[in-house]
Amino acid sequence: MTLQTDWSRSPIGIAGAGRVGQVLARMLRESRQPLACIASRTRERAREAAAGAGIEAASYAELPRRVSRILICVPDSALETVAGQVRPVAGLVLHTCGTRGPEALEAIRNPRVACGTLHPLQTIADAAAGADVLRGVAFAVAGDEPAVAWAEQIACLAGGRVLRIAAEARPLYHAAAVMGSNYVVALVAAARALMVAAGVEAVEALGALAPLARTSLENALRDPVAALTGPIERGDLETIEAHLRALRAAPEPIDQLYRAAGLEALAVARQRGLDAGCAGQVEASLRARLSGT
Ligand SMILES: NC(=O)c1ccc[n+]([C@@H]2O[C@H](COP(=O)([O-])OP(=O)(O)OC[C@H]3O[C@@H](n4cnc5c(N)ncnc54)[C@H](OP(=O)(O)O)[C@@H]3O)[C@@H](O)[C@H]2O)c1
């Protein structure tokens, strides 16, 4: 890549008017970046998103004529197709997919088009979320140097941090992101289901779990080893076996989740100094009906 041009003032376009595209649009606008337009498959959806960010709507095909820096924020499966449609003659292109590296843009990369990735390590569940949802988050960046420099600038505008992940480590990085986000949601959903099975109203269940879950998460984010409490931390085999008997009536994924997550909790308990014999008995109970062991 021999691109020497200074792209810092050139217009920016966003391809993909979904959750990430709209939130990035708001953040770039609020940071006074030269954001010109946002594109979607349909003019109507692009108009809605553009109105929300105070910019213009465009089609994918129009983008390369209007801007030379493009952020592609479409589902992973649509990446190559959309990249082929928005390819600028010269400029920078970034995509926001966490599982794919810069190689997903290889077909449009050339000495005048630098390509890279900008993956926000944040969950964006609502397209209407404010730009604040990106404040302070980590962004995984990779690719050609001019594209990476732009990605780092966006991370800096968000007050965030930059992560450089080796290409071969990208699946592990993304698995970590999934466990830190989607699996937290799965654990809360499972805890709610068990509360409801125990006779607590569904609405009441979440409210009752909230202080427990919030405090646990905050403590764990400071230090997971110091944060662990409960029967596994105490090596309380009697209580764990009572749970396992009760969970036979629960949906199988919840029983399996209890066992698998319990083994990870046990690894933490061992780091806290749980007696080896006691830990061995807990491990045997948790593994007893765990699939694949
Ligand atoms: N949401 C998150 O928490 C999050 C976090 C980090 C990274 N990401 C990544 O960011 C990217 C976008 O995610 P998102 O959550 O913003 O997705 P999304 O809300 O589903 O939005 C996707 C956008 O892409 C367009 N699109 C959908 N299918 C398409 C197709 N087959 N061809 C062309 N355009 C298509 C949609 O267009 P229409 O308007 O035409 O329907 C929509 O504008 C993904 O790679 C995702 O992995 C997401």
mmCIF file of C-alpha atoms and ligand atoms in Angstrom:
data_model
loop_
_atom_site.group_PDB
_atom_site.id
_atom_site.type_symbol
_atom_site.label_atom_id
_atom_site.label_comp_id
_atom_site.label_asym_id
_atom_site.label_seq_id
_atom_site.Cartn_x
_atom_site.Cartn_y
_atom_site.Cartn_z
ATOM 1 C CA MET A 1 0.000 0.000 0.000
ATOM 2 C CA THR A 2 1.663 3.222 -1.179
ATOM 3 C CA LEU A 3 -1.188 5.633 -0.574
ATOM 4 C CA GLN A 4 0.227 9.017 0.573
ATOM 5 C CA THR A 5 -2.861 11.243 0.312
ATOM 6 C CA ASP A 6 -4.100 13.131 3.375
ATOM 7 C CA TRP A 7 -7.710 11.957 3.711
ATOM 8 C CA SER A 8 -8.452 13.726 6.982
ATOM 9 C CA ARG A 9 -10.837 16.300 5.474
ATOM 10 C CA SER A 10 -12.401 14.191 2.762
ATOM 11 C CA PRO A 11 -16.128 13.375 2.990
ATOM 12 C CA ILE A 12 -17.327 10.282 4.811
ATOM 13 C CA GLY A 13 -20.215 7.986 3.887
ATOM 14 C CA ILE A 14 -21.793 5.113 5.803
ATOM 15 C CA ALA A 15 -22.991 1.990 4.008
ATOM 16 C CA GLY A 16 -25.658 0.277 6.104
ATOM 17 C CA ALA A 17 -28.357 2.130 8.000
ATOM 18 C CA GLY A 18 -28.748 -0.368 10.834
ATOM 19 C CA ARG A 19 -27.803 -0.114 14.491
ATOM 20 C CA VAL A 20 -24.029 0.326 14.139
ATOM 21 C CA GLY A 21 -24.304 2.562 11.053
ATOM 22 C CA GLN A 22 -26.756 4.961 12.718
ATOM 23 C CA VAL A 23 -24.892 5.195 16.012
ATOM 24 C CA LEU A 24 -21.537 5.763 14.268
ATOM 25 C CA ALA A 25 -23.229 8.421 12.122
ATOM 26 C CA ARG A 26 -24.396 10.271 15.243
ATOM 27 C CA MET A 27 -20.982 10.011 16.867
ATOM 28 C CA LEU A 28 -19.164 11.332 13.756
ATOM 29 C CA ARG A 29 -21.637 14.196 13.384
ATOM 30 C CA GLU A 30 -21.311 15.185 17.017
ATOM 31 C CA SER A 31 -17.515 15.082 16.574
ATOM 32 C CA ARG A 32 -17.843 17.510 13.624
ATOM 33 C CA GLN A 33 -16.472 15.053 11.096
ATOM 34 C CA PRO A 34 -17.285 15.673 7.393
ATOM 35 C CA LEU A 35 -20.010 13.013 7.312
ATOM 36 C CA ALA A 36 -21.957 13.474 4.075
ATOM 37 C CA CYS A 37 -24.451 10.617 3.740
ATOM 38 C CA ILE A 38 -25.741 7.240 4.834
ATOM 39 C CA ALA A 39 -26.859 4.494 2.448
ATOM 40 C CA SER A 40 -29.203 1.546 2.741
ATOM 41 C CA ARG A 41 -30.827 -0.912 0.343
ATOM 42 C CA THR A 42 -33.980 1.181 0.284
ATOM 43 C CA ARG A 43 -34.217 4.941 -0.153
ATOM 44 C CA GLU A 44 -36.884 5.162 2.537
ATOM 45 C CA ARG A 45 -34.776 3.498 5.220
ATOM 46 C CA ALA A 46 -31.736 5.574 4.232
ATOM 47 C CA ARG A 47 -33.886 8.734 4.532
ATOM 48 C CA GLU A 48 -35.094 7.768 8.002
ATOM 49 C CA ALA A 49 -31.541 7.110 9.183
ATOM 50 C CA ALA A 50 -30.203 10.255 7.507
ATOM 51 C CA ALA A 51 -32.854 12.403 9.186
ATOM 52 C CA GLY A 52 -31.892 10.964 12.583
ATOM 53 C CA ALA A 53 -28.243 11.932 12.028
ATOM 54 C CA GLY A 54 -28.870 15.248 10.211
ATOM 55 C CA ILE A 55 -27.188 14.130 6.965
ATOM 56 C CA GLU A 56 -28.259 13.079 3.448
ATOM 57 C CA ALA A 57 -29.574 9.737 2.241
ATOM 58 C CA ALA A 58 -27.891 7.814 -0.576
ATOM 59 C CA SER A 59 -27.991 4.474 -2.334
ATOM 60 C CA TYR A 60 -25.011 2.127 -2.115
ATOM 61 C CA ALA A 61 -24.226 2.834 -5.786
ATOM 62 C CA GLU A 62 -24.143 6.612 -5.173
ATOM 63 C CA LEU A 63 -21.682 6.483 -2.269
ATOM 64 C CA PRO A 64 -18.387 6.259 -4.225
ATOM 65 C CA ARG A 65 -19.302 9.332 -6.286
ATOM 66 C CA ARG A 66 -20.035 11.375 -3.169
ATOM 67 C CA VAL A 67 -17.416 10.323 -0.636
ATOM 68 C CA SER A 68 -13.922 8.883 -0.486
ATOM 69 C CA ARG A 69 -13.998 7.470 3.068
ATOM 70 C CA ILE A 70 -16.564 4.720 3.592
ATOM 71 C CA LEU A 71 -17.610 2.821 6.715
ATOM 72 C CA ILE A 72 -19.383 -0.426 5.828
ATOM 73 C CA CYS A 73 -21.805 -1.428 8.607
ATOM 74 C CA VAL A 74 -23.782 -4.330 7.124
ATOM 75 C CA PRO A 75 -24.270 -7.930 8.267
ATOM 76 C CA ASP A 76 -21.167 -10.105 7.883
ATOM 77 C CA SER A 77 -22.815 -12.164 5.133
ATOM 78 C CA ALA A 78 -23.478 -9.026 3.007
ATOM 79 C CA LEU A 79 -19.976 -7.588 3.386
ATOM 80 C CA GLU A 80 -18.460 -8.640 0.052
ATOM 81 C CA THR A 81 -21.594 -7.757 -1.929
ATOM 82 C CA VAL A 82 -21.900 -4.281 -0.430
ATOM 83 C CA ALA A 83 -18.133 -3.636 -0.666
ATOM 84 C CA GLY A 84 -18.340 -4.365 -4.399
ATOM 85 C CA GLN A 85 -21.105 -1.771 -4.742
ATOM 86 C CA VAL A 86 -19.515 1.048 -2.733
ATOM 87 C CA ARG A 87 -15.882 0.747 -3.882
ATOM 88 C CA PRO A 88 -14.374 4.269 -4.224
ATOM 89 C CA VAL A 89 -11.942 5.080 -7.059
ATOM 90 C CA ALA A 90 -9.489 6.205 -4.404
ATOM 91 C CA GLY A 91 -9.887 6.428 -0.657
ATOM 92 C CA LEU A 92 -10.362 4.497 2.570
ATOM 93 C CA VAL A 93 -12.817 1.716 3.415
ATOM 94 C CA LEU A 94 -13.444 0.207 6.865
ATOM 95 C CA HIS A 95 -15.901 -2.487 7.936
ATOM 96 C CA THR A 96 -17.289 -3.060 11.427
ATOM 97 C CA CYS A 97 -17.618 -6.846 11.467
ATOM 98 C CA GLY A 98 -15.856 -8.537 14.404
ATOM 99 C CA THR A 99 -15.335 -11.971 12.902
ATOM 100 C CA ARG A 100 -13.903 -10.904 9.542
ATOM 101 C CA GLY A 101 -10.542 -9.225 9.019
ATOM 102 C CA PRO A 102 -9.453 -6.718 6.347
ATOM 103 C CA GLU A 103 -9.199 -9.630 3.879
ATOM 104 C CA ALA A 104 -13.008 -9.449 3.535
ATOM 105 C CA LEU A 105 -12.368 -6.289 1.482
ATOM 106 C CA GLU A 106 -9.568 -7.812 -0.616
ATOM 107 C CA ALA A 107 -11.622 -7.616 -3.832
ATOM 108 C CA ILE A 108 -11.784 -3.810 -3.650
ATOM 109 C CA ARG A 109 -8.316 -3.190 -2.206
ATOM 110 C CA ASN A 110 -5.734 -1.674 -4.570
ATOM 111 C CA PRO A 111 -2.877 0.865 -4.359
ATOM 112 C CA ARG A 112 -5.435 3.715 -4.293
ATOM 113 C CA VAL A 113 -7.991 2.102 -1.961
ATOM 114 C CA ALA A 114 -6.780 1.298 1.564
ATOM 115 C CA CYS A 115 -8.934 -1.140 3.532
ATOM 116 C CA GLY A 116 -9.285 -2.050 7.178
ATOM 117 C CA THR A 117 -11.550 -2.931 10.082
ATOM 118 C CA LEU A 118 -13.033 -0.967 12.951
ATOM 119 C CA HIS A 119 -14.901 -3.277 15.306
ATOM 120 C CA PRO A 120 -16.572 -1.514 18.234
ATOM 121 C CA LEU A 121 -16.424 -3.790 21.277
ATOM 122 C CA GLN A 122 -19.877 -2.727 22.386
ATOM 123 C CA THR A 123 -23.390 -4.096 22.074
ATOM 124 C CA ILE A 124 -25.717 -1.805 20.142
ATOM 125 C CA ALA A 125 -29.207 -3.212 20.482
ATOM 126 C CA ASP A 126 -31.107 -0.102 19.371
ATOM 127 C CA ALA A 127 -30.512 1.979 16.223
ATOM 128 C CA ALA A 128 -31.895 5.002 18.088
ATOM 129 C CA ALA A 129 -29.195 4.804 20.797
ATOM 130 C CA GLY A 130 -27.225 7.993 21.405
ATOM 131 C CA ALA A 131 -23.583 8.400 20.426
ATOM 132 C CA ASP A 132 -22.729 8.036 24.131
ATOM 133 C CA VAL A 133 -23.038 4.263 23.794
ATOM 134 C CA LEU A 134 -19.652 4.389 22.014
ATOM 135 C CA ARG A 135 -17.974 6.562 24.648
ATOM 136 C CA GLY A 136 -14.895 4.883 26.079
ATOM 137 C CA VAL A 137 -15.306 1.565 24.256
ATOM 138 C CA ALA A 138 -12.462 -0.462 22.749
ATOM 139 C CA PHE A 139 -12.187 -0.692 18.959
ATOM 140 C CA ALA A 140 -10.324 -3.551 17.283
ATOM 141 C CA VAL A 141 -8.539 -2.162 14.246
ATOM 142 C CA ALA A 142 -6.531 -3.817 11.486
ATOM 143 C CA GLY A 143 -5.595 -3.350 7.861
ATOM 144 C CA ASP A 144 -3.618 -1.012 5.605
ATOM 145 C CA GLU A 145 -1.906 1.813 7.472
ATOM 146 C CA PRO A 146 -3.973 4.750 6.062
ATOM 147 C CA ALA A 147 -7.204 2.881 6.876
ATOM 148 C CA VAL A 148 -5.930 1.979 10.348
ATOM 149 C CA ALA A 149 -4.966 5.616 10.970
ATOM 150 C CA TRP A 150 -8.561 6.627 10.193
ATOM 151 C CA ALA A 151 -9.929 3.816 12.398
ATOM 152 C CA GLU A 152 -7.700 4.994 15.257
ATOM 153 C CA GLN A 153 -8.925 8.551 14.774
ATOM 154 C CA ILE A 154 -12.549 7.365 15.108
ATOM 155 C CA ALA A 155 -11.654 5.439 18.288
ATOM 156 C CA CYS A 156 -9.994 8.581 19.631
ATOM 157 C CA LEU A 157 -13.072 10.720 18.786
ATOM 158 C CA ALA A 158 -15.173 8.265 20.816
ATOM 159 C CA GLY A 159 -12.770 8.635 23.748
ATOM 160 C CA GLY A 160 -12.099 4.913 23.359
ATOM 161 C CA ARG A 161 -9.094 2.639 23.190
ATOM 162 C CA VAL A 162 -7.533 0.765 20.293
ATOM 163 C CA LEU A 163 -6.957 -3.000 20.229
ATOM 164 C CA ARG A 164 -4.638 -4.581 17.670
ATOM 165 C CA ILE A 165 -5.558 -8.260 17.356
ATOM 166 C CA ALA A 166 -3.376 -10.635 15.304
ATOM 167 C CA ALA A 167 -5.283 -12.092 12.339
ATOM 168 C CA GLU A 168 -5.066 -15.659 13.661
ATOM 169 C CA ALA A 169 -6.390 -14.545 17.081
ATOM 170 C CA ARG A 170 -9.479 -12.801 15.674
ATOM 171 C CA PRO A 171 -11.871 -15.758 16.277
ATOM 172 C CA LEU A 172 -10.717 -15.953 19.917
ATOM 173 C CA TYR A 173 -11.086 -12.181 20.315
ATOM 174 C CA HIS A 174 -14.617 -12.371 18.934
ATOM 175 C CA ALA A 175 -15.494 -15.397 21.105
ATOM 176 C CA ALA A 176 -14.414 -13.281 24.105
ATOM 177 C CA ALA A 177 -16.694 -10.476 22.919
ATOM 178 C CA VAL A 178 -19.608 -12.903 22.570
ATOM 179 C CA MET A 179 -19.053 -14.343 26.062
ATOM 180 C CA GLY A 180 -18.720 -10.879 27.593
ATOM 181 C CA SER A 181 -21.965 -9.729 25.998
ATOM 182 C CA ASN A 182 -24.353 -12.305 24.552
ATOM 183 C CA TYR A 183 -23.577 -14.918 27.221
ATOM 184 C CA VAL A 184 -24.245 -12.422 29.994
ATOM 185 C CA VAL A 185 -27.680 -11.997 28.399
ATOM 186 C CA ALA A 186 -28.061 -15.807 28.213
ATOM 187 C CA LEU A 187 -27.182 -16.205 31.910
ATOM 188 C CA VAL A 188 -29.727 -13.566 32.925
ATOM 189 C CA ALA A 189 -32.379 -15.225 30.728
ATOM 190 C CA ALA A 190 -31.626 -18.607 32.339
ATOM 191 C CA ALA A 191 -31.716 -17.135 35.865
ATOM 192 C CA ARG A 192 -35.083 -15.533 35.083
ATOM 193 C CA ALA A 193 -36.465 -18.827 33.767
ATOM 194 C CA LEU A 194 -35.449 -20.619 36.988
ATOM 195 C CA MET A 195 -36.969 -17.828 39.119
ATOM 196 C CA VAL A 196 -40.230 -18.165 37.218
ATOM 197 C CA ALA A 197 -40.094 -21.960 37.637
ATOM 198 C CA ALA A 198 -39.657 -21.295 41.372
ATOM 199 C CA GLY A 199 -42.950 -19.376 41.356
ATOM 200 C CA VAL A 200 -41.804 -15.744 40.987
ATOM 201 C CA GLU A 201 -43.710 -13.571 38.457
ATOM 202 C CA ALA A 202 -41.664 -12.916 35.286
ATOM 203 C CA VAL A 203 -41.716 -9.119 35.735
ATOM 204 C CA GLU A 204 -40.819 -9.451 39.406
ATOM 205 C CA ALA A 205 -38.015 -11.918 38.619
ATOM 206 C CA LEU A 206 -35.895 -9.448 36.659
ATOM 207 C CA GLY A 207 -36.314 -6.739 39.291
ATOM 208 C CA ALA A 208 -35.326 -9.193 42.010
ATOM 209 C CA LEU A 209 -32.258 -10.381 40.083
ATOM 210 C CA ALA A 210 -31.112 -6.895 39.053
ATOM 211 C CA PRO A 211 -29.138 -5.803 42.167
ATOM 212 C CA LEU A 212 -27.525 -9.257 42.421
ATOM 213 C CA ALA A 213 -26.526 -9.381 38.759
ATOM 214 C CA ARG A 214 -25.347 -5.752 38.618
ATOM 215 C CA THR A 215 -23.189 -6.022 41.734
ATOM 216 C CA SER A 216 -21.712 -9.346 40.578
ATOM 217 C CA LEU A 217 -20.838 -7.867 37.166
ATOM 218 C CA GLU A 218 -19.315 -4.727 38.644
ATOM 219 C CA ASN A 219 -17.269 -6.787 41.120
ATOM 220 C CA ALA A 220 -16.154 -9.243 38.411
ATOM 221 C CA LEU A 221 -15.047 -6.409 36.136
ATOM 222 C CA ARG A 222 -12.778 -5.174 38.921
ATOM 223 C CA ASP A 223 -11.360 -8.632 39.731
ATOM 224 C CA PRO A 224 -13.116 -11.950 38.904
ATOM 225 C CA VAL A 225 -11.144 -13.864 41.532
ATOM 226 C CA ALA A 226 -12.036 -11.472 44.344
ATOM 227 C CA ALA A 227 -15.656 -11.296 43.111
ATOM 228 C CA LEU A 228 -16.627 -14.974 43.464
ATOM 229 C CA THR A 229 -19.008 -15.923 46.283
ATOM 230 C CA GLY A 230 -21.570 -18.740 46.638
ATOM 231 C CA PRO A 231 -21.579 -22.536 47.002
ATOM 232 C CA ILE A 232 -18.781 -23.259 44.510
ATOM 233 C CA GLU A 233 -16.489 -20.719 46.148
ATOM 234 C CA ARG A 234 -17.250 -22.363 49.546
ATOM 235 C CA GLY A 235 -16.956 -25.904 48.185
ATOM 236 C CA ASP A 236 -20.489 -26.576 49.468
ATOM 237 C CA LEU A 237 -21.141 -29.914 47.754
ATOM 238 C CA GLU A 238 -24.498 -30.524 49.464
ATOM 239 C CA THR A 239 -25.986 -27.305 48.051
ATOM 240 C CA ILE A 240 -24.529 -27.882 44.576
ATOM 241 C CA GLU A 241 -26.015 -31.391 44.469
ATOM 242 C CA ALA A 242 -29.407 -30.021 45.564
ATOM 243 C CA HIS A 243 -29.223 -27.559 42.655
ATOM 244 C CA LEU A 244 -28.285 -30.321 40.225
ATOM 245 C CA ARG A 245 -31.214 -32.504 41.367
ATOM 246 C CA ALA A 246 -33.637 -29.580 40.973
ATOM 247 C CA LEU A 247 -32.234 -28.728 37.542
ATOM 248 C CA ARG A 248 -33.265 -32.141 36.176
ATOM 249 C CA ALA A 249 -36.720 -30.583 35.760
ATOM 250 C CA ALA A 250 -35.298 -27.536 33.947
ATOM 251 C CA PRO A 251 -34.708 -27.278 30.191
ATOM 252 C CA GLU A 252 -31.574 -29.225 29.290
ATOM 253 C CA PRO A 253 -29.578 -26.176 28.059
ATOM 254 C CA ILE A 254 -30.020 -24.548 31.484
ATOM 255 C CA ASP A 255 -28.847 -27.694 33.293
ATOM 256 C CA GLN A 256 -25.827 -27.868 30.941
ATOM 257 C CA LEU A 257 -25.124 -24.155 31.342
ATOM 258 C CA TYR A 258 -25.125 -24.513 35.151
ATOM 259 C CA ARG A 259 -22.627 -27.363 34.894
ATOM 260 C CA ALA A 260 -20.325 -25.732 32.302
ATOM 261 C CA ALA A 261 -20.313 -22.275 33.927
ATOM 262 C CA GLY A 262 -19.883 -24.036 37.290
ATOM 263 C CA LEU A 263 -16.626 -25.586 36.076
ATOM 264 C CA GLU A 264 -15.317 -22.125 35.196
ATOM 265 C CA ALA A 265 -16.454 -20.834 38.616
ATOM 266 C CA LEU A 266 -14.607 -23.799 40.124
ATOM 267 C CA ALA A 267 -11.395 -22.781 38.310
ATOM 268 C CA VAL A 268 -11.764 -19.361 39.939
ATOM 269 C CA ALA A 269 -12.481 -20.985 43.340
ATOM 270 C CA ARG A 270 -9.268 -23.017 42.967
ATOM 271 C CA GLN A 271 -7.372 -19.772 42.354
ATOM 272 C CA ARG A 272 -8.881 -18.531 45.615
ATOM 273 C CA GLY A 273 -7.396 -21.559 47.378
ATOM 274 C CA LEU A 274 -10.314 -24.020 47.540
ATOM 275 C CA ASP A 275 -9.142 -27.309 49.075
ATOM 276 C CA ALA A 276 -8.095 -29.738 46.292
ATOM 277 C CA GLY A 277 -10.126 -32.705 47.603
ATOM 278 C CA CYS A 278 -13.265 -30.635 47.961
ATOM 279 C CA ALA A 279 -12.744 -29.092 44.490
ATOM 280 C CA GLY A 280 -12.356 -32.590 43.022
ATOM 281 C CA GLN A 281 -15.728 -33.689 44.464
ATOM 282 C CA VAL A 282 -17.461 -30.562 43.135
ATOM 283 C CA GLU A 283 -15.888 -31.146 39.736
ATOM 284 C CA ALA A 284 -17.084 -34.756 39.622
ATOM 285 C CA SER A 285 -20.663 -33.669 40.424
ATOM 286 C CA LEU A 286 -20.669 -30.911 37.798
ATOM 287 C CA ARG A 287 -19.203 -33.212 35.138
ATOM 288 C CA ALA A 288 -21.526 -36.124 35.933
ATOM 289 C CA ARG A 289 -24.169 -35.300 33.322
ATOM 290 C CA LEU A 290 -22.271 -32.707 31.265
ATOM 291 C CA SER A 291 -22.434 -33.501 27.541
ATOM 292 C CA GLY A 292 -19.126 -34.461 25.987
ATOM 293 C CA THR A 293 -17.343 -35.324 29.252
HETATM 294 N N1 LIG B 1 -25.078 -4.463 16.798
HETATM 295 C C1 LIG B 1 -23.968 -4.689 17.490
HETATM 296 O O1 LIG B 1 -23.988 -4.773 18.714
HETATM 297 C C2 LIG B 1 -22.635 -4.782 16.775
HETATM 298 C C3 LIG B 1 -21.475 -4.492 17.523
HETATM 299 C C4 LIG B 1 -20.244 -4.537 16.885
HETATM 300 C C5 LIG B 1 -20.170 -4.870 15.535
HETATM 301 N N2 LIG B 1 -21.309 -5.173 14.849
HETATM 302 C C6 LIG B 1 -21.153 -5.502 13.414
HETATM 303 O O2 LIG B 1 -21.557 -4.373 12.636
HETATM 304 C C7 LIG B 1 -22.181 -4.839 11.414
HETATM 305 C C8 LIG B 1 -23.594 -4.262 11.312
HETATM 306 O O3 LIG B 1 -24.313 -4.742 12.429
HETATM 307 P P1 LIG B 1 -25.707 -4.080 12.860
HETATM 308 O O4 LIG B 1 -26.013 -4.632 14.212
HETATM 309 O O5 LIG B 1 -25.678 -2.609 12.671
HETATM 310 O O6 LIG B 1 -26.683 -4.746 11.803
HETATM 311 P P2 LIG B 1 -28.185 -4.315 11.460
HETATM 312 O O7 LIG B 1 -28.753 -3.477 12.552
HETATM 313 O O8 LIG B 1 -28.871 -5.576 11.092
HETATM 314 O O9 LIG B 1 -28.018 -3.354 10.178
HETATM 315 C C9 LIG B 1 -27.491 -3.818 8.987
HETATM 316 C C10 LIG B 1 -27.651 -2.821 7.865
HETATM 317 O O10 LIG B 1 -27.147 -3.465 6.697
HETATM 318 C C11 LIG B 1 -28.171 -3.527 5.708
HETATM 319 N N3 LIG B 1 -28.294 -4.895 5.160
HETATM 320 C C12 LIG B 1 -28.850 -5.966 5.720
HETATM 321 N N4 LIG B 1 -28.745 -7.048 4.917
HETATM 322 C C13 LIG B 1 -28.165 -6.612 3.806
HETATM 323 C C14 LIG B 1 -27.822 -7.247 2.604
HETATM 324 N N5 LIG B 1 -28.031 -8.562 2.416
HETATM 325 N N6 LIG B 1 -27.271 -6.493 1.640
HETATM 326 C C15 LIG B 1 -27.047 -5.211 1.851
HETATM 327 N N7 LIG B 1 -27.349 -4.532 2.987
HETATM 328 C C16 LIG B 1 -27.893 -5.241 3.953
HETATM 329 C C17 LIG B 1 -29.466 -3.225 6.351
HETATM 330 O O11 LIG B 1 -30.155 -2.680 5.292
HETATM 331 P P3 LIG B 1 -31.668 -2.349 5.101
HETATM 332 O O12 LIG B 1 -31.794 -1.003 5.752
HETATM 333 O O13 LIG B 1 -31.792 -2.325 3.650
HETATM 334 O O14 LIG B 1 -32.456 -3.445 5.767
HETATM 335 C C18 LIG B 1 -29.027 -2.340 7.518
HETATM 336 O O15 LIG B 1 -28.965 -1.015 7.037
HETATM 337 C C19 LIG B 1 -22.138 -6.367 11.454
HETATM 338 O O16 LIG B 1 -20.979 -6.798 10.792
HETATM 339 C C20 LIG B 1 -22.013 -6.669 12.939
HETATM 340 O O17 LIG B 1 -21.347 -7.901 13.167
HETATM 341 C C21 LIG B 1 -22.536 -5.126 15.426
#
